[in-house]
């Protein structure tokens, strides 16, 4: 039953855009996929939670996290089959774990935590908070960006995940990300 949260083997390099809300992850995911003529895995939680908001006027609750994790991994596993170069992931289960702990008194469902820690990626791009805040139906912590950034950064360090900090405008971020992905592609040949 838990297999639905597990990564399937893939013949590509996987990178994750990781960080607090409204820090340019989706924009950069699209740019990188276009640059590499590859695919990107959207953040399943956005669609899931927007539908919940539209239909029920409710925000995320702990009971939503496993369905979100399942949907995220289903998308990732399907899209990983469509590339043999690089797969750009707009999020991962580690990000869902961070949000769970930040929003729900430090707790995380044990199944979510297990796969958040077991699933692996070649590189994380930690997105800094130097992008303008863009409000929407789901974003809710405009005054806690620095604290949330530190939570994300500390989780990468705690879990010993390879990461590169991305700062600056869209062009600067894209340029730095391309340099790092090119290194991975060169070493993966």
CSV table of C-alpha atoms in Angstrom, one decimal:
chain,number,residue,atom,x,y,z
A,1,UNK,CA,0.0,0.0,0.0
A,2,UNK,CA,2.8,2.4,0.8
A,3,UNK,CA,4.4,1.8,-2.6
A,4,UNK,CA,2.4,4.8,-3.9
A,5,UNK,CA,4.7,7.2,-2.0
A,6,UNK,CA,7.9,5.6,-3.3
A,7,UNK,CA,10.1,6.7,-6.2
A,8,UNK,CA,10.3,4.3,-9.1
A,9,UNK,CA,13.6,3.8,-10.8
A,10,UNK,CA,14.3,6.4,-13.4
A,11,UNK,CA,16.9,7.0,-16.1
A,12,UNK,CA,17.3,10.7,-15.5
A,13,UNK,CA,18.8,13.2,-13.2
A,14,UNK,CA,16.3,14.6,-10.7
A,15,UNK,CA,16.5,18.1,-9.3
A,16,UNK,CA,14.1,19.7,-6.8
A,17,UNK,CA,13.1,23.3,-6.4
A,18,UNK,CA,12.8,23.6,-2.6
A,19,UNK,CA,11.9,26.5,-0.3
A,20,UNK,CA,9.1,28.6,1.1
A,21,UNK,CA,6.0,29.7,-0.7
A,22,UNK,CA,6.3,32.5,-3.3
A,23,UNK,CA,10.0,32.2,-4.0
A,24,UNK,CA,9.9,31.5,-7.7
A,25,UNK,CA,10.0,27.7,-7.7
A,26,UNK,CA,7.3,27.2,-10.4
A,27,UNK,CA,8.6,29.9,-12.6
A,28,UNK,CA,12.1,28.4,-12.5
A,29,UNK,CA,10.8,24.8,-13.0
A,30,UNK,CA,9.1,25.9,-16.2
A,31,UNK,CA,12.2,27.8,-17.4
A,32,UNK,CA,14.5,24.8,-16.7
A,33,UNK,CA,12.2,22.3,-18.4
A,34,UNK,CA,12.1,24.6,-21.5
A,35,UNK,CA,15.9,25.1,-21.4
A,36,UNK,CA,16.6,21.4,-21.3
A,37,UNK,CA,13.7,20.4,-23.6
A,38,UNK,CA,12.5,18.2,-20.8
A,39,UNK,CA,9.6,17.9,-18.4
A,40,UNK,CA,8.8,19.3,-15.0
A,41,UNK,CA,6.7,17.9,-12.2
A,42,UNK,CA,4.2,20.5,-11.0
A,43,UNK,CA,3.4,20.9,-7.3
A,44,UNK,CA,0.4,18.6,-6.9
A,45,UNK,CA,-0.6,20.3,-3.6
A,46,UNK,CA,-1.4,23.5,-5.5
A,47,UNK,CA,-4.1,21.8,-7.6
A,48,UNK,CA,-5.4,19.7,-4.8
A,49,UNK,CA,-5.6,22.6,-2.3
A,50,UNK,CA,-7.0,25.1,-4.8
A,51,UNK,CA,-9.8,22.6,-5.5
A,52,UNK,CA,-10.4,22.1,-1.8
A,53,UNK,CA,-10.6,25.9,-1.3
A,54,UNK,CA,-12.9,26.4,-4.3
A,55,UNK,CA,-15.2,23.6,-3.3
A,56,UNK,CA,-15.2,23.8,0.5
A,57,UNK,CA,-13.5,27.1,1.4
A,58,UNK,CA,-11.1,25.1,3.6
A,59,UNK,CA,-7.3,25.2,3.7
A,60,UNK,CA,-4.9,22.3,4.2
A,61,UNK,CA,-5.5,20.0,7.1
A,62,UNK,CA,-3.3,17.1,8.3
A,63,UNK,CA,-5.6,14.6,6.6
A,64,UNK,CA,-4.8,16.1,3.2
A,65,UNK,CA,-1.0,15.4,3.4
A,66,UNK,CA,-1.0,11.8,2.4
A,67,UNK,CA,-3.3,12.3,-0.6
A,68,UNK,CA,-1.0,15.2,-1.6
A,69,UNK,CA,2.1,13.0,-1.2
A,70,UNK,CA,0.4,10.2,-3.2
A,71,UNK,CA,-0.5,12.6,-6.0
A,72,UNK,CA,3.0,14.2,-6.1
A,73,UNK,CA,4.7,10.8,-6.4
A,74,UNK,CA,2.3,9.6,-9.0
A,75,UNK,CA,3.1,12.7,-11.1
A,76,UNK,CA,6.8,12.4,-10.5
A,77,UNK,CA,6.9,8.7,-11.4
A,78,UNK,CA,4.9,9.1,-14.6
A,79,UNK,CA,6.9,12.1,-15.8
A,80,UNK,CA,10.2,10.5,-15.0
A,81,UNK,CA,9.5,8.0,-17.8
A,82,UNK,CA,9.2,10.8,-20.3
A,83,UNK,CA,12.8,12.0,-20.1
A,84,UNK,CA,16.3,10.5,-20.0
A,85,UNK,CA,18.1,13.8,-19.3
A,86,UNK,CA,16.8,15.9,-16.4
A,87,UNK,CA,13.5,15.9,-14.5
A,88,UNK,CA,12.7,19.2,-12.8
A,89,UNK,CA,10.6,18.7,-9.7
A,90,UNK,CA,8.7,21.8,-8.4
A,91,UNK,CA,8.6,20.1,-5.0
A,92,UNK,CA,9.1,16.8,-3.2
A,93,UNK,CA,7.9,14.9,-0.2
A,94,UNK,CA,10.6,16.5,2.0
A,95,UNK,CA,9.0,19.9,1.3
A,96,UNK,CA,5.6,18.4,2.3
A,97,UNK,CA,7.2,17.1,5.5
A,98,UNK,CA,8.6,20.5,6.3
A,99,UNK,CA,5.2,22.1,5.9
A,100,UNK,CA,3.6,19.4,8.0
A,101,UNK,CA,6.0,20.1,10.9
A,102,UNK,CA,5.7,23.9,10.5
A,103,UNK,CA,1.9,24.0,10.4
A,104,UNK,CA,0.9,21.1,12.6
A,105,UNK,CA,2.9,21.4,15.9
A,106,UNK,CA,6.0,19.7,14.7
A,107,UNK,CA,4.2,16.5,13.6
A,108,UNK,CA,4.4,14.5,10.4
A,109,UNK,CA,2.6,11.3,9.4
A,110,UNK,CA,5.1,8.5,9.8
A,111,UNK,CA,4.4,7.2,6.2
A,112,UNK,CA,5.0,10.7,4.8
A,113,UNK,CA,8.2,11.1,6.8
A,114,UNK,CA,9.5,7.6,5.8
A,115,UNK,CA,9.3,8.4,2.1
A,116,UNK,CA,10.3,12.0,2.4
A,117,UNK,CA,13.6,10.7,3.8
A,118,UNK,CA,13.9,7.6,1.5
A,119,UNK,CA,13.2,9.3,-1.8
A,120,UNK,CA,16.4,10.7,-3.3
A,121,UNK,CA,17.4,13.4,-5.7
A,122,UNK,CA,20.6,14.5,-7.3
A,123,UNK,CA,20.4,18.1,-6.3
A,124,UNK,CA,18.1,20.6,-4.5
A,125,UNK,CA,17.8,24.2,-5.5
A,126,UNK,CA,17.0,26.2,-2.3
A,127,UNK,CA,15.1,29.3,-3.4
A,128,UNK,CA,15.7,32.5,-1.4
A,129,UNK,CA,13.1,35.0,-0.3
A,130,UNK,CA,14.4,37.9,-2.5
A,131,UNK,CA,11.4,37.5,-4.8
A,132,UNK,CA,8.3,39.6,-4.4
A,133,UNK,CA,5.5,38.1,-2.4
A,134,UNK,CA,2.5,37.1,-4.6
A,135,UNK,CA,-0.7,36.6,-2.6
A,136,UNK,CA,-3.2,34.0,-3.7
A,137,UNK,CA,-5.9,31.8,-2.1
A,138,UNK,CA,-3.4,29.4,-0.6
A,139,UNK,CA,-0.4,31.4,0.5
A,140,UNK,CA,-0.6,32.6,4.1
A,141,UNK,CA,2.7,33.6,5.7
A,142,UNK,CA,4.0,36.8,4.0
A,143,UNK,CA,5.4,38.0,7.4
A,144,UNK,CA,7.3,34.7,8.1
A,145,UNK,CA,9.4,34.3,5.0
A,146,UNK,CA,12.7,34.5,6.7
A,147,UNK,CA,11.8,32.0,9.4
A,148,UNK,CA,10.3,29.6,6.9
A,149,UNK,CA,13.4,29.9,4.7
A,150,UNK,CA,15.6,28.9,7.7
A,151,UNK,CA,13.3,25.9,8.4
A,152,UNK,CA,13.8,24.7,4.8
A,153,UNK,CA,17.5,25.3,4.8
A,154,UNK,CA,17.9,23.5,8.1
A,155,UNK,CA,16.0,20.5,6.9
A,156,UNK,CA,18.3,20.1,3.9
A,157,UNK,CA,21.3,20.4,6.2
A,158,UNK,CA,19.8,18.0,8.8
A,159,UNK,CA,19.0,15.4,6.1
A,160,UNK,CA,22.4,15.9,4.4
A,161,UNK,CA,20.9,16.7,1.0
A,162,UNK,CA,23.0,18.3,-1.7
A,163,UNK,CA,21.8,21.8,-2.4
A,164,UNK,CA,22.6,25.1,-4.1
A,165,UNK,CA,21.2,28.4,-2.9
A,166,UNK,CA,19.5,30.4,-5.6
A,167,UNK,CA,19.2,34.2,-5.2
A,168,UNK,CA,18.7,37.1,-7.5
A,169,UNK,CA,16.3,37.7,-10.4
A,170,UNK,CA,14.9,35.1,-12.8
A,171,UNK,CA,17.9,35.4,-15.2
A,172,UNK,CA,20.5,35.0,-12.4
A,173,UNK,CA,18.7,32.0,-10.9
A,174,UNK,CA,18.3,30.3,-14.3
A,175,UNK,CA,22.0,30.8,-15.1
A,176,UNK,CA,23.2,29.4,-11.8
A,177,UNK,CA,20.8,26.4,-12.0
A,178,UNK,CA,21.9,25.6,-15.6
A,179,UNK,CA,25.6,25.6,-14.5
A,180,UNK,CA,24.8,23.2,-11.7
A,181,UNK,CA,22.6,20.9,-13.8
A,182,UNK,CA,25.2,20.9,-16.6
A,183,UNK,CA,27.8,19.6,-14.0
A,184,UNK,CA,25.4,16.8,-13.1
A,185,UNK,CA,24.8,15.9,-16.7
A,186,UNK,CA,28.5,15.9,-17.5
A,187,UNK,CA,29.3,13.6,-14.5
A,188,UNK,CA,26.4,11.3,-15.3
A,189,UNK,CA,27.7,10.4,-18.8
